[in-house]
Coordinates of C-alpha atoms in Angstrom, one line a residue:
X159 CA 38.0 -161.0 39.2
X160 CA 37.1 -157.3 39.3
X161 CA 38.5 -155.4 36.4
X162 CA 40.7 -152.4 37.3
X163 CA 39.0 -149.0 36.8
X164 CA 39.9 -147.1 33.7
X165 CA 39.2 -143.6 32.5
X166 CA 39.7 -142.0 29.1
X167 CA 40.1 -138.8 27.2
X168 CA 37.4 -138.1 24.6
X169 CA 38.4 -135.7 21.8
X170 CA 38.7 -135.3 18.1
X171 CA 41.6 -135.2 17.5
X172 CA 43.1 -136.2 20.8
X173 CA 46.5 -137.7 20.2
X174 CA 48.3 -134.5 21.3
X175 CA 46.9 -134.6 24.9
X176 CA 49.2 -134.8 27.9
X177 CA 46.4 -136.1 30.1
X178 CA 47.6 -139.8 29.8
X179 CA 51.0 -138.7 30.9
X180 CA 49.6 -137.0 34.0
X181 CA 47.1 -139.6 35.1
X182 CA 49.4 -142.6 34.4
X183 CA 52.0 -140.9 36.6
X184 CA 49.6 -140.6 39.5
X185 CA 48.4 -144.2 39.0
X186 CA 52.0 -145.4 39.2
X187 CA 53.1 -143.2 42.1
X188 CA 50.0 -143.9 44.2
X189 CA 50.2 -147.6 43.4
X190 CA 46.7 -147.8 42.0
X191 CA 45.8 -150.5 39.6
X192 CA 43.9 -148.6 36.9
X193 CA 44.2 -147.3 33.4
X194 CA 43.8 -144.1 31.3
X195 CA 43.6 -144.1 27.5
X196 CA 42.8 -141.8 24.6
X197 CA 39.6 -142.3 22.7
X198 CA 39.4 -140.4 19.4
X199 CA 35.7 -139.9 19.0
X200 CA 34.3 -138.1 15.9
X201 CA 31.4 -135.7 16.6
X202 CA 28.9 -137.9 14.9
X203 CA 29.8 -140.7 17.4
X204 CA 29.8 -138.7 20.6
X205 CA 26.3 -139.5 21.8
X206 CA 26.6 -143.2 21.3
X207 CA 30.1 -143.2 22.9
X208 CA 29.1 -141.2 26.0
X209 CA 25.8 -143.1 26.6
X210 CA 27.7 -146.4 26.5
X211 CA 30.7 -145.1 28.5
X212 CA 30.1 -147.5 31.4
X213 CA 29.5 -150.4 29.1
X214 CA 32.8 -149.7 27.4
X215 CA 34.5 -150.3 30.8
X216 CA 35.1 -146.7 31.8
X217 CA 34.5 -145.1 35.2
X218 CA 34.7 -141.6 33.8
X219 CA 36.4 -139.4 31.2
X220 CA 38.1 -136.2 30.4
X221 CA 36.5 -134.2 27.5
X222 CA 38.4 -132.0 25.1
X223 CA 37.7 -130.1 21.9
X224 CA 35.3 -130.2 20.2
X225 CA 33.1 -132.1 22.7
X226 CA 33.0 -129.9 25.8
X227 CA 29.7 -128.4 25.0
X228 CA 28.1 -131.5 23.5
X229 CA 28.5 -133.6 26.7
X230 CA 26.4 -131.3 28.7
X231 CA 23.1 -132.6 27.3
X232 CA 24.4 -136.2 27.7
X233 CA 25.1 -135.8 31.5
X234 CA 23.9 -134.0 34.6
X235 CA 26.1 -130.9 34.8
X236 CA 26.9 -129.2 38.1
X237 CA 26.7 -125.4 38.6
X238 CA 30.1 -124.8 37.2
X239 CA 29.6 -126.7 34.0
X240 CA 26.2 -125.0 33.5
X241 CA 27.6 -121.5 34.1
X242 CA 30.7 -122.1 31.9
X243 CA 28.6 -123.8 29.2
X244 CA 31.1 -126.6 28.8
X245 CA 32.3 -129.7 30.7
X246 CA 35.7 -131.4 30.7
X247 CA 35.2 -134.1 33.3
X248 CA 32.6 -137.0 33.4
X249 CA 32.0 -139.4 36.3
X250 CA 29.4 -141.8 37.6
X251 CA 27.6 -141.3 40.9
X252 CA 24.7 -143.6 42.0
X253 CA 24.5 -144.9 38.4
X254 CA 24.1 -141.4 36.9
X255 CA 26.6 -139.7 34.6
X256 CA 27.7 -136.3 36.0
X257 CA 29.8 -133.6 34.5
X258 CA 31.8 -130.6 35.7
X259 CA 34.4 -128.1 34.5
X260 CA 37.7 -128.4 36.4
X261 CA 39.3 -125.6 34.4
X262 CA 37.8 -123.3 37.0
X263 CA 39.5 -125.0 40.0
X264 CA 42.6 -125.7 37.9
X265 CA 43.1 -122.0 37.2
X266 CA 42.3 -120.9 40.8
X267 CA 44.5 -123.6 42.4
X268 CA 47.4 -122.7 40.1
X269 CA 47.1 -119.0 41.1
X270 CA 47.0 -120.0 44.8
X271 CA 50.2 -122.1 44.3
X272 CA 52.0 -119.6 42.1
X273 CA 51.0 -116.2 43.5
X274 CA 49.6 -116.5 47.1
X275 CA 47.5 -113.5 48.0
X276 CA 46.4 -112.8 44.4
X277 CA 42.8 -112.7 45.5
X278 CA 43.4 -109.4 47.2
X279 CA 43.0 -107.9 43.7
X280 CA 40.3 -105.4 43.4
X281 CA 40.2 -105.4 39.6
X282 CA 41.1 -108.0 37.1
X283 CA 41.6 -107.8 33.3
X284 CA 40.8 -110.9 31.3
X285 CA 41.8 -111.1 27.6
X286 CA 39.6 -113.2 25.4
X287 CA 35.9 -114.2 25.5
X288 CA 36.0 -117.9 24.4
X289 CA 35.3 -121.1 26.4
X290 CA 38.4 -120.8 28.6
X291 CA 37.5 -117.2 29.4
X292 CA 34.1 -118.3 30.7
X293 CA 35.8 -120.7 33.2
X294 CA 38.2 -118.0 34.3
X295 CA 35.6 -115.3 34.8
X296 CA 33.4 -117.7 36.7
X297 CA 36.3 -118.7 39.0
X298 CA 37.3 -115.0 39.6
X299 CA 33.7 -114.1 40.6
X300 CA 33.3 -117.2 42.7
X301 CA 36.5 -116.2 44.6
X302 CA 35.2 -112.7 45.3
X303 CA 36.9 -110.5 42.7
X304 CA 34.5 -107.6 42.5
X305 CA 35.5 -106.1 39.1
X306 CA 36.4 -108.1 36.1
X307 CA 37.2 -106.2 32.9
X308 CA 36.7 -108.5 29.8
X309 CA 38.5 -107.5 26.6
X310 CA 37.9 -109.2 23.3
X311 CA 38.7 -108.3 19.7
X312 CA 35.0 -108.7 18.9
X313 CA 33.4 -106.7 21.7
X314 CA 30.0 -108.3 21.1
X315 CA 31.3 -111.6 22.6
X316 CA 32.6 -109.8 25.7
X317 CA 29.2 -108.1 26.0
X318 CA 27.4 -111.4 25.8
X319 CA 29.5 -112.8 28.6
X320 CA 29.0 -109.7 30.7
X321 CA 25.2 -110.2 30.4
X322 CA 25.6 -113.8 31.4
X323 CA 27.8 -113.2 34.5
X324 CA 26.3 -110.0 35.7
X325 CA 27.2 -106.4 36.7
X326 CA 30.7 -107.2 38.0
X327 CA 31.9 -108.1 34.5
X328 CA 32.6 -105.1 32.3
X329 CA 33.2 -105.5 28.5
X330 CA 36.2 -103.6 27.1
X331 CA 37.1 -102.8 23.5
X332 CA 40.4 -104.3 22.5
X333 CA 41.9 -100.9 21.8
X334 CA 41.0 -99.8 25.3
X335 CA 43.2 -102.4 27.1
X336 CA 46.0 -99.8 27.4
X337 CA 43.8 -97.6 29.6
X338 CA 42.7 -100.5 31.9
X339 CA 46.2 -102.0 32.6
X340 CA 47.2 -99.5 35.3
X341 CA 44.1 -100.4 37.3
X342 CA 44.4 -104.2 37.0
X343 CA 45.9 -106.1 39.9
X344 CA 45.5 -109.3 37.9
X345 CA 46.0 -109.8 34.2
X346 CA 44.9 -113.1 32.5
X347 CA 45.5 -114.1 28.9
X348 CA 43.0 -116.7 27.7
X349 CA 43.6 -116.1 24.0
X350 CA 46.0 -118.1 21.8
X351 CA 48.2 -115.0 21.3
X352 CA 51.8 -115.7 22.2
X353 CA 51.4 -119.4 21.5
X354 CA 53.9 -121.1 19.2
X355 CA 52.8 -120.4 15.7
X356 CA 50.4 -117.7 16.6
X357 CA 50.8 -113.9 16.5
X358 CA 52.3 -112.2 19.6
X359 CA 50.3 -110.4 22.3
X360 CA 51.1 -106.8 21.8
X361 CA 50.7 -105.5 25.4
X362 CA 52.8 -103.1 27.5
X363 CA 53.4 -104.9 30.8
X364 CA 55.1 -101.7 32.1
X365 CA 51.7 -100.1 32.5
X366 CA 50.7 -102.7 35.1
X367 CA 50.8 -101.6 38.7
X368 CA 53.6 -102.8 41.0
X369 CA 52.6 -106.0 42.6
X370 CA 50.2 -107.1 39.8
X371 CA 49.9 -110.8 39.0
X372 CA 50.1 -112.0 35.4
X373 CA 48.6 -115.4 34.3
X374 CA 48.7 -117.0 30.8
X375 CA 46.8 -120.1 29.8
X376 CA 49.2 -120.8 27.0
X377 CA 51.8 -123.5 27.8
X378 CA 53.6 -123.9 24.5
X379 CA 56.0 -122.2 25.0
X380 CA 56.2 -122.8 28.7
X381 CA 57.3 -119.1 29.3
X382 CA 55.3 -116.9 26.9
X383 CA 56.6 -113.5 25.9
X384 CA 53.9 -112.1 28.3
X385 CA 55.2 -114.0 31.2
X386 CA 58.8 -113.3 30.4
X387 CA 58.0 -109.5 30.3
X388 CA 56.1 -109.8 33.6
X389 CA 59.0 -111.7 35.3
X390 CA 61.5 -109.2 34.0
X391 CA 59.5 -106.6 36.0
X392 CA 59.6 -108.8 39.1
X393 CA 55.9 -109.6 38.9
X394 CA 54.4 -112.9 40.1
X395 CA 53.2 -115.1 37.3
X396 CA 51.1 -118.3 36.8
X397 CA 51.7 -120.3 33.7
X398 CA 49.4 -122.5 31.6
X399 CA 51.2 -125.7 32.5
X400 CA 50.4 -125.2 36.1
X401 CA 46.7 -124.9 35.3
X402 CA 46.8 -128.0 33.1
X403 CA 48.2 -130.0 36.0
X404 CA 45.9 -128.7 38.7
X405 CA 42.7 -129.1 36.6
X406 CA 43.5 -132.8 36.4
X407 CA 43.3 -133.4 40.1
X408 CA 39.6 -133.6 40.7
X409 CA 38.9 -136.0 37.8
X410 CA 41.5 -138.4 39.1
X411 CA 40.0 -138.3 42.6
X412 CA 36.5 -138.9 41.3
X413 CA 37.6 -141.9 39.2
X414 CA 40.2 -143.6 41.4
X415 CA 39.3 -142.5 45.0
X416 CA 42.6 -140.8 45.9
X417 CA 43.5 -137.1 45.7
X418 CA 46.8 -136.7 43.9
X419 CA 49.3 -133.9 44.2
X420 CA 51.0 -131.7 41.7
X421 CA 54.7 -132.3 42.4
X422 CA 57.9 -130.9 41.0
X423 CA 58.6 -134.4 39.5
X424 CA 55.3 -134.4 37.6
X425 CA 55.8 -130.9 36.3
X426 CA 59.3 -131.8 35.1
X427 CA 58.0 -134.9 33.4
X428 CA 55.4 -132.9 31.4
X429 CA 57.8 -130.1 30.7
X430 CA 60.2 -132.6 29.2
X431 CA 57.4 -134.0 27.0
X432 CA 56.4 -130.5 25.9
X433 CA 59.9 -129.5 24.9
X434 CA 61.2 -132.7 23.3
X435 CA 61.8 -132.5 19.6

């Protein structure tokens, strides 16, 4: 008998992940015999685990903190993973282990679903210069946004990303955000500011132009203070949960052969899990 395909999440720690909830929902609703499990892998064990992924019975994996950078040298990364400097999805093709970063398409697909027409923006302001920011900046440039302002508390990190991504990315000092807001048609928060247990994001949404779109990668809480302020102004918003759901699509398709959909039922399922006590 042929064993049903299974994928896993590799992280340390990893128990908090909602990926099993998402992928098991799709396996169930698409009537696919398969599995998805969490594998807590300490950093010292990463190389052995990944190189033996197939022998462990897995057709692929998601990768989360702190392993997103480490798996690059253990796989063949595509252009997105190389540009972002991190991978979150592994799969096999012709016996070779490949990697990509689906945060890029997850963010862009969520914007397309939540705020159609957002890509008419001439200027975007991205807050933060960490790993998530790399994926966002790459996705915006790939989609054709011609001017991306990148603000970070340590401007040297923003300058480093600007050098990597080219002349369309402009580093901005954190205390200069106030001056950029009126010009930004798209505002994206990639920092942890506004997350439960973290300091708030002190930003005056009133300075944004009418018709601006506001996106926040934070999904706990589901509606961050930034999104609440934007919605109070009548601006279109895209939340972090939408990105989480959309970034999972490609991995599932690569592993199990069917392309799933982000449905209202799936979102409600994950929302309930996020808000349960």
